[in-house]
Amino acid sequence: MRLSCLALAISTWTLSQSAFAQDSAGSHEITAQIDVRAVAVDSPLDSFTEGGTGQLRFGRDDDGIRLGAVLIDAAGELIDTVRYNVTARATGDGDQNPIDLTEAYLEWRPYPSSSLRWKTRVGAFYAPISLENRTVGWDSLYSISSSAINTWLGEELRTIGLETSLTALGATAGRNFDVSVVGAAYAWNDPAGILMFQRGWGIHDRQTALFGELPRPIIMDPTVPNIEFFDEVDHRIGYYAGLEAKISGRHVLRALHYDNRGDTSKQDAREPTWLTRFDAFGARFELPHAITAISQYMQGDTAIGPSDDGRGLIIVDFYSWFVLLSQQYGPHRITARYDRMETETVRNAQYFDSHQDADAWTAAYLFDLNDHCQLAAEAIQLSGSLRQRAEVGLPASATERLLQLAFRYKY
């Protein structure tokens, strides 16, 4: 980890504690968390954070003590109907900024005059897709690392724009479920799809910051070695629209369609525009004996390069799904998850053949020592093939294993 990154993060964290002390009597709250890990890796690959084709956060040379993250989250009310939320992270892996924002938005909830409830967000935030990333800072409630689907959301997608939702409360109509519709318009997501194209799905907990970059797993243009994820190239507005049902206040069903409406004929000095579209479906059920079951499915495609039909010169299909079971008893939580992942070039594979066929198993144990401290252990095995590795002279098939032991302190 870079000492400058850690020093700046800790100094910012210290300042945050002073702000928290001053604001604790009001309607504002600052949460600070530091996550330090012991990491053991069994992998023949370098991590994607180092420009490798590994699909876990840590690669073959990363054994030892590592910074998981320093997190600072500020939230509160500006007026009765308007709230703010700002989240910053440091991950200590050489990003261009030692600490950077991952979300920053305002949320307006007008006073209700009927059984309908409106909510509008403006700024930079995550689309309402994940059913496992439910804690402060969009972290997973159930494990250290997110599923492949939600890992990708944290890597490449952020809504930078406006979202509004309308919820019809069921209680006033004698129903035991609420129904919500959501829609958003956004920009600055034209590069979305490049990491899926070059490296495929991954599994980890690293969220790309709004002004952050990553090394390219496969250098296609040596003059532009890093990926800048949040950029506006074609000056076209993307959108998503979705539906949610919440049953008995506990069980959740979601569906969402996403389309960044990228114009693949446009390119700037750093990056071409990617046309990325997908459908996402998910369900979370709270079962007896404090057992949670979650399943999500995503299928879509991403395309690059000008074409007569506007669909893109090269098109890559992708899909993934996972099943998660988690049980909490007192301060303990045990989680098991299975992920299935695939990508396939379906147009002009002779130019670039993107293909992944992989699955992963994750087991996690979380123990809350008290209100401020948590111990976490996680084991991941990700096995499969990635044809893109042949571009850099590596075997396509690989098995990566990672064991993480984390200590988290939150205040």
CSV table of C-alpha atoms in Angstrom, one decimal, residues 21-368:
chain,number,residue,atom,x,y,z
A,21,ALA,CA,-18.6,15.0,17.6
A,22,GLN,CA,-19.8,18.4,16.7
A,23,ASP,CA,-22.8,17.2,14.7
A,24,SER,CA,-23.9,14.2,16.8
A,25,ALA,CA,-26.6,16.3,18.5
A,26,GLY,CA,-28.2,17.2,15.1
A,27,SER,CA,-29.5,15.4,12.1
A,28,HIS,CA,-26.1,14.7,10.5
A,29,GLU,CA,-24.0,11.6,10.9
A,30,ILE,CA,-20.4,10.8,9.8
A,31,THR,CA,-19.4,7.1,9.7
A,32,ALA,CA,-15.7,6.2,9.4
A,33,GLN,CA,-14.4,2.7,9.0
A,34,ILE,CA,-10.9,1.2,8.5
A,35,ASP,CA,-10.5,-2.4,7.2
A,36,VAL,CA,-7.1,-4.1,7.5
A,37,ARG,CA,-6.6,-7.6,6.1
A,38,ALA,CA,-4.3,-10.6,6.2
A,39,VAL,CA,-4.3,-12.1,2.7
A,40,ALA,CA,-3.2,-15.5,1.4
A,41,VAL,CA,-3.4,-16.0,-2.4
A,42,ASP,CA,-3.0,-19.1,-4.5
A,43,SER,CA,-3.1,-17.9,-8.1
A,44,PRO,CA,-0.8,-17.9,-11.2
A,45,LEU,CA,-2.1,-14.5,-12.2
A,46,ASP,CA,-1.5,-10.8,-11.4
A,47,SER,CA,-4.4,-8.9,-10.1
A,48,PHE,CA,-6.4,-6.6,-12.4
A,49,THR,CA,-5.4,-3.7,-10.1
A,50,GLU,CA,-1.8,-4.3,-11.3
A,51,GLY,CA,-2.7,-4.7,-15.0
A,52,GLY,CA,-3.0,-8.5,-14.9
A,53,THR,CA,-5.8,-10.8,-16.0
A,54,GLY,CA,-6.6,-12.1,-12.5
A,55,GLN,CA,-10.3,-11.7,-11.5
A,56,LEU,CA,-9.8,-11.4,-7.8
A,57,ARG,CA,-8.7,-8.3,-6.0
A,58,PHE,CA,-5.4,-9.7,-4.9
A,59,GLY,CA,-2.9,-11.6,-7.2
A,60,ARG,CA,0.0,-14.0,-6.9
A,61,ASP,CA,2.4,-11.5,-5.2
A,62,ASP,CA,0.0,-10.0,-2.8
A,63,ASP,CA,0.3,-12.3,0.3
A,64,GLY,CA,0.5,-10.4,3.6
A,65,ILE,CA,-1.1,-7.5,5.3
A,66,ARG,CA,-3.2,-5.3,3.0
A,67,LEU,CA,-5.5,-2.3,3.4
A,68,GLY,CA,-9.0,-3.3,2.6
A,69,ALA,CA,-10.4,0.2,2.6
A,70,VAL,CA,-10.7,3.4,4.6
A,71,LEU,CA,-14.3,4.6,4.3
A,72,ILE,CA,-15.8,7.9,5.2
A,73,ASP,CA,-19.6,8.4,4.8
A,74,ALA,CA,-21.5,11.6,5.6
A,75,ALA,CA,-25.3,11.8,5.5
A,76,GLY,CA,-28.0,14.0,6.9
A,77,GLU,CA,-30.8,16.5,6.3
A,78,LEU,CA,-30.4,19.8,4.7
A,79,ILE,CA,-34.1,20.6,5.2
A,80,ASP,CA,-36.9,18.3,6.3
A,81,THR,CA,-37.5,16.8,2.8
A,82,VAL,CA,-33.9,16.9,1.4
A,83,ARG,CA,-31.0,14.7,2.5
A,84,TYR,CA,-27.4,14.4,1.3
A,85,ASN,CA,-25.0,11.5,1.1
A,86,VAL,CA,-21.3,11.6,0.4
A,87,THR,CA,-19.0,8.6,0.5
A,88,ALA,CA,-15.2,8.6,0.0
A,89,ARG,CA,-12.8,5.6,0.0
A,90,ALA,CA,-9.1,4.8,0.0
A,91,THR,CA,-8.0,1.4,-1.2
A,92,GLY,CA,-4.2,1.7,-1.1
A,93,ASP,CA,-3.6,0.1,-4.5
A,94,GLY,CA,-2.1,3.0,-6.4
A,95,ASP,CA,-5.1,4.7,-7.9
A,96,GLN,CA,-4.5,8.2,-9.2
A,97,ASN,CA,-6.1,9.8,-6.1
A,98,PRO,CA,-5.2,8.5,-2.7
A,99,ILE,CA,-8.8,9.0,-1.5
A,100,ASP,CA,-11.8,9.6,-3.8
A,101,LEU,CA,-15.5,9.8,-3.9
A,102,THR,CA,-17.6,6.8,-4.8
A,103,GLU,CA,-21.1,8.4,-4.3
A,104,ALA,CA,-22.3,12.0,-3.8
A,105,TYR,CA,-25.9,12.9,-4.2
A,106,LEU,CA,-29.0,14.7,-2.9
A,107,GLU,CA,-32.3,13.0,-2.2
A,108,TRP,CA,-35.7,14.7,-2.1
A,109,ARG,CA,-38.7,13.1,-0.5
A,110,PRO,CA,-41.6,15.5,-0.6
A,111,TYR,CA,-44.3,15.3,2.1
A,112,PRO,CA,-46.9,12.6,1.1
A,113,SER,CA,-50.5,13.7,0.4
A,114,SER,CA,-51.8,10.2,-0.4
A,115,SER,CA,-50.6,6.5,-0.4
A,116,LEU,CA,-48.0,7.4,-3.0
A,117,ARG,CA,-44.5,8.2,-2.1
A,118,TRP,CA,-42.0,10.0,-4.4
A,119,LYS,CA,-38.2,10.0,-4.1
A,120,THR,CA,-35.8,11.8,-6.4
A,121,ARG,CA,-32.0,11.5,-6.3
A,122,VAL,CA,-29.5,13.7,-8.2
A,123,GLY,CA,-25.8,13.4,-8.3
A,124,ALA,CA,-23.6,10.2,-8.5
A,125,PHE,CA,-25.0,7.0,-7.0
A,126,TYR,CA,-25.6,3.3,-7.6
A,127,ALA,CA,-28.6,2.1,-9.6
A,128,PRO,CA,-31.1,0.1,-7.4
A,129,ILE,CA,-29.9,-3.4,-8.6
A,130,SER,CA,-28.0,-5.0,-5.8
A,131,LEU,CA,-29.8,-7.0,-3.1
A,132,GLU,CA,-26.6,-7.8,-1.1
A,133,ASN,CA,-24.8,-4.4,-1.0
A,134,ARG,CA,-26.9,-2.9,1.8
A,135,THR,CA,-24.6,-1.4,4.4
A,136,VAL,CA,-22.9,2.1,4.6
A,137,GLY,CA,-20.7,2.7,1.6
A,138,TRP,CA,-22.6,0.2,-0.6
A,139,ASP,CA,-20.7,-2.7,1.0
A,140,SER,CA,-22.1,-6.2,1.2
A,141,LEU,CA,-24.0,-7.1,4.4
A,142,TYR,CA,-23.2,-10.8,4.0
A,143,SER,CA,-19.5,-11.2,3.0
A,144,ILE,CA,-16.3,-9.3,2.2
A,145,SER,CA,-16.5,-9.6,-1.5
A,146,SER,CA,-19.7,-9.1,-3.6
A,147,SER,CA,-21.1,-11.4,-6.2
A,148,ALA,CA,-19.8,-11.1,-9.8
A,149,ILE,CA,-22.9,-9.1,-10.8
A,150,ASN,CA,-22.5,-6.6,-8.0
A,151,THR,CA,-18.7,-6.5,-8.3
A,152,TRP,CA,-19.1,-5.3,-11.9
A,153,LEU,CA,-21.6,-2.7,-10.8
A,154,GLY,CA,-19.0,-1.4,-8.4
A,155,GLU,CA,-16.3,-1.4,-11.0
A,156,GLU,CA,-17.9,0.1,-14.1
A,157,LEU,CA,-21.3,1.6,-13.4
A,158,ARG,CA,-22.5,4.7,-11.6
A,159,THR,CA,-25.6,6.8,-12.2
A,160,ILE,CA,-24.4,10.3,-12.7
A,161,GLY,CA,-27.6,12.1,-13.3
A,162,LEU,CA,-31.2,12.0,-12.0
A,163,GLU,CA,-33.4,9.2,-10.7
A,164,THR,CA,-36.9,9.3,-9.6
A,165,SER,CA,-39.2,6.6,-8.1
A,166,LEU,CA,-42.8,6.3,-7.1
A,167,THR,CA,-44.0,3.8,-4.4
A,168,ALA,CA,-47.6,2.7,-3.9
A,169,LEU,CA,-48.0,1.7,-0.3
A,170,GLY,CA,-50.1,-1.5,0.0
A,171,ALA,CA,-51.2,-1.0,3.6
A,172,THR,CA,-53.7,1.7,2.6
A,173,ALA,CA,-55.3,-0.6,0.1
A,174,GLY,CA,-55.4,-3.7,2.3
A,175,ARG,CA,-52.4,-5.3,0.5
A,176,ASN,CA,-49.3,-6.8,2.2
A,177,PHE,CA,-47.0,-5.5,-0.4
A,178,ASP,CA,-45.7,-2.2,-1.8
A,179,VAL,CA,-44.9,-1.6,-5.5
A,180,SER,CA,-42.4,0.9,-6.8
A,181,VAL,CA,-41.4,2.0,-10.3
A,182,VAL,CA,-38.1,3.8,-10.9
A,183,GLY,CA,-36.5,5.6,-13.9
A,184,ALA,CA,-33.3,7.5,-14.4
A,185,ALA,CA,-31.5,9.6,-17.0
A,186,TYR,CA,-27.7,9.9,-16.8
A,187,ALA,CA,-24.4,10.7,-18.6
A,188,TRP,CA,-20.7,10.1,-18.1
A,189,ASN,CA,-21.0,6.3,-18.5
A,190,ASP,CA,-19.8,5.9,-22.1
A,191,PRO,CA,-16.8,3.6,-21.2
A,192,ALA,CA,-19.1,1.1,-19.4
A,193,GLY,CA,-18.3,-2.4,-20.8
A,194,ILE,CA,-14.6,-2.1,-21.4
A,195,LEU,CA,-13.6,-4.2,-18.3
A,196,MET,CA,-16.2,-6.8,-19.1
A,197,PHE,CA,-14.8,-6.9,-22.7
A,198,GLN,CA,-11.1,-7.2,-21.7
A,199,ARG,CA,-11.1,-9.1,-18.4
A,200,GLY,CA,-14.6,-10.6,-18.0
A,201,TRP,CA,-16.4,-10.9,-14.7
A,202,GLY,CA,-14.5,-10.6,-11.4
A,203,ILE,CA,-15.3,-11.1,-7.7
A,204,HIS,CA,-14.0,-8.7,-5.1
A,205,ASP,CA,-15.0,-5.6,-3.0
A,206,ARG,CA,-13.1,-2.8,-4.7
A,207,GLN,CA,-15.3,0.0,-5.9
A,208,THR,CA,-14.0,2.3,-8.6
A,209,ALA,CA,-14.0,5.9,-7.5
A,210,LEU,CA,-15.6,8.6,-9.5
A,211,PHE,CA,-12.3,10.1,-10.5
A,212,GLY,CA,-10.4,6.8,-10.4
A,213,GLU,CA,-8.6,4.7,-13.0
A,214,LEU,CA,-7.4,1.1,-13.5
A,215,PRO,CA,-4.6,-0.4,-15.6
A,216,ARG,CA,-5.9,-2.1,-18.8
A,217,PRO,CA,-5.6,-5.9,-18.5
A,218,ILE,CA,-4.8,-6.0,-22.2
A,219,ILE,CA,-3.1,-3.0,-23.7
A,220,MET,CA,-4.9,-2.2,-27.0
A,221,ASP,CA,-3.5,1.4,-27.2
A,222,PRO,CA,-0.1,1.8,-25.4
A,223,THR,CA,-0.6,5.6,-25.4
A,224,VAL,CA,-3.6,5.2,-23.1
A,225,PRO,CA,-2.5,2.6,-20.5
A,226,ASN,CA,-5.3,3.2,-17.9
A,227,ILE,CA,-9.1,2.9,-18.0
A,228,GLU,CA,-11.1,6.0,-17.0
A,229,PHE,CA,-14.6,4.7,-16.3
A,230,PHE,CA,-16.7,7.7,-15.9
A,231,ASP,CA,-16.5,9.9,-19.0
A,232,GLU,CA,-18.8,11.5,-21.5
A,233,VAL,CA,-17.9,11.0,-25.1
A,234,ASP,CA,-21.0,10.9,-27.4
A,235,HIS,CA,-23.1,13.5,-25.5
A,236,ARG,CA,-26.1,11.1,-25.5
A,237,ILE,CA,-28.2,10.5,-22.4
A,238,GLY,CA,-28.6,6.9,-21.1
A,239,TYR,CA,-31.5,5.6,-19.1
A,240,TYR,CA,-32.7,2.7,-16.9
A,241,ALA,CA,-36.2,1.8,-15.8
A,242,GLY,CA,-37.2,-0.8,-13.2
A,243,LEU,CA,-39.9,-2.3,-10.9
A,244,GLU,CA,-39.8,-3.5,-7.3
A,245,ALA,CA,-42.2,-5.3,-5.1
A,246,LYS,CA,-41.7,-5.4,-1.3
A,247,ILE,CA,-43.7,-8.1,0.4
A,248,SER,CA,-44.6,-7.9,4.1
A,249,GLY,CA,-41.8,-5.4,4.5
A,250,ARG,CA,-39.2,-8.2,4.2
A,251,HIS,CA,-39.1,-9.9,0.9
A,252,VAL,CA,-38.0,-8.0,-2.2
A,253,LEU,CA,-38.4,-8.7,-6.0
A,254,ARG,CA,-36.6,-6.4,-8.5
A,255,ALA,CA,-36.3,-6.1,-12.3
A,256,LEU,CA,-34.5,-3.4,-14.2
A,257,HIS,CA,-33.5,-2.6,-17.8
A,258,TYR,CA,-30.3,-0.6,-18.4
A,259,ASP,CA,-29.2,1.1,-21.6
A,260,ASN,CA,-26.4,3.7,-21.8
A,261,ARG,CA,-27.4,4.4,-25.5
A,262,GLY,CA,-23.7,4.7,-26.5
A,263,ASP,CA,-22.9,5.8,-30.0
A,264,THR,CA,-20.2,3.4,-31.0
A,265,SER,CA,-19.0,5.7,-33.8
A,266,LYS,CA,-17.8,8.3,-31.3
A,267,GLN,CA,-14.4,8.4,-29.6
A,268,ASP,CA,-12.3,11.0,-27.7
A,269,ALA,CA,-8.6,11.1,-27.0
A,270,ARG,CA,-8.8,8.5,-24.3
A,271,GLU,CA,-11.7,6.1,-25.0
A,272,PRO,CA,-14.2,5.1,-27.6
A,273,THR,CA,-17.9,4.9,-26.7
A,274,TRP,CA,-19.3,1.5,-25.6
A,275,LEU,CA,-22.9,0.6,-26.2
A,276,THR,CA,-23.9,-1.4,-23.1
A,277,ARG,CA,-27.4,-2.8,-22.3
A,278,PHE,CA,-28.6,-5.4,-19.9
A,279,ASP,CA,-31.6,-6.7,-18.0
A,280,ALA,CA,-31.2,-7.5,-14.3
A,281,PHE,CA,-33.6,-9.6,-12.1
A,282,GLY,CA,-33.3,-10.4,-8.4
A,283,ALA,CA,-35.1,-11.7,-5.3
A,284,ARG,CA,-34.3,-11.6,-1.6
A,285,PHE,CA,-36.3,-13.7,0.9
A,286,GLU,CA,-36.0,-13.5,4.7
A,287,LEU,CA,-36.7,-17.0,5.9
A,288,PRO,CA,-37.3,-18.5,9.3
A,289,HIS,CA,-34.3,-19.0,11.7
A,290,ALA,CA,-32.8,-15.7,10.5
A,291,ILE,CA,-31.8,-17.2,7.1
A,292,THR,CA,-31.6,-14.9,4.1
A,293,ALA,CA,-31.7,-16.2,0.5
A,294,ILE,CA,-30.7,-14.0,-2.4
A,295,SER,CA,-30.6,-14.8,-6.1
A,296,GLN,CA,-29.8,-12.3,-9.0
A,297,TYR,CA,-29.5,-12.8,-12.7
A,298,MET,CA,-28.1,-10.4,-15.3
A,299,GLN,CA,-27.9,-10.7,-19.1
A,300,GLY,CA,-26.8,-8.2,-21.7
A,301,ASP,CA,-24.2,-7.1,-24.3
A,302,THR,CA,-21.6,-4.5,-24.8
A,303,ALA,CA,-20.3,-3.3,-28.2
A,304,ILE,CA,-17.5,-1.1,-29.6
A,305,GLY,CA,-16.7,0.4,-33.0
A,306,PRO,CA,-18.7,1.9,-35.8
A,307,SER,CA,-21.1,-0.2,-37.9
A,308,ASP,CA,-23.8,0.3,-40.5
A,309,ASP,CA,-26.5,-0.8,-38.2
A,310,GLY,CA,-25.3,1.2,-35.2
A,311,ARG,CA,-25.0,-1.9,-33.0
A,312,GLY,CA,-21.2,-1.9,-33.0
A,313,LEU,CA,-18.4,-3.5,-34.9
A,314,ILE,CA,-17.6,-6.0,-32.1
A,315,ILE,CA,-20.4,-7.3,-29.8
A,316,VAL,CA,-19.9,-9.3,-26.6
A,317,ASP,CA,-22.7,-11.0,-24.9
A,318,PHE,CA,-22.5,-11.5,-21.1
A,319,TYR,CA,-24.5,-13.1,-18.4
A,320,SER,CA,-24.1,-14.1,-14.7
A,321,TRP,CA,-26.2,-15.4,-11.9
A,322,PHE,CA,-25.7,-16.3,-8.3
A,323,VAL,CA,-27.4,-17.9,-5.3
A,324,LEU,CA,-26.6,-16.8,-1.8
A,325,LEU,CA,-27.6,-18.3,1.6
A,326,SER,CA,-26.8,-16.5,4.8
A,327,GLN,CA,-27.7,-17.2,8.5
A,328,GLN,CA,-27.3,-14.8,11.4
A,329,TYR,CA,-27.3,-15.9,15.0
A,330,GLY,CA,-26.5,-13.2,17.5
A,331,PRO,CA,-23.3,-11.5,16.5
A,332,HIS,CA,-22.4,-14.3,14.1
A,333,ARG,CA,-23.2,-14.5,10.3
A,334,ILE,CA,-22.3,-17.4,8.0
A,335,THR,CA,-22.7,-17.0,4.2
A,336,ALA,CA,-22.2,-19.3,1.2
A,337,ARG,CA,-22.5,-18.1,-2.4
A,338,TYR,CA,-22.2,-19.7,-5.9
A,339,ASP,CA,-21.6,-17.5,-9.0
A,340,ARG,CA,-21.8,-18.5,-12.6
A,341,MET,CA,-20.2,-16.2,-15.2
A,342,GLU,CA,-19.9,-16.2,-19.0
A,343,THR,CA,-19.0,-13.8,-21.8
A,344,GLU,CA,-18.9,-14.5,-25.6
A,345,THR,CA,-18.0,-12.4,-28.7
A,346,VAL,CA,-21.0,-12.8,-31.0
A,347,ARG,CA,-19.9,-10.4,-33.8
A,348,ASN,CA,-16.5,-10.1,-35.4
A,349,ALA,CA,-14.5,-12.3,-33.1
A,350,GLN,CA,-11.7,-12.2,-35.6
A,351,TYR,CA,-10.9,-8.7,-34.3
A,352,PHE,CA,-11.0,-9.5,-30.6
A,353,ASP,CA,-12.2,-12.8,-29.2
A,354,SER,CA,-13.6,-12.1,-25.7
A,355,HIS,CA,-14.7,-15.4,-24.0
A,356,GLN,CA,-15.1,-16.3,-20.4
A,357,ASP,CA,-16.6,-19.5,-18.9
A,358,ALA,CA,-16.1,-19.6,-15.1
A,359,ASP,CA,-17.8,-20.2,-11.8
A,360,ALA,CA,-16.9,-19.4,-8.2
A,361,TRP,CA,-17.6,-20.5,-4.7
A,362,THR,CA,-17.5,-18.1,-1.7
A,363,ALA,CA,-17.7,-18.8,2.0
A,364,ALA,CA,-17.7,-16.0,4.6
A,365,TYR,CA,-17.9,-15.7,8.4
A,366,LEU,CA,-18.6,-12.3,10.1
A,367,PHE,CA,-18.4,-11.7,13.8
A,368,ASP,CA,-19.4,-8.5,15.4
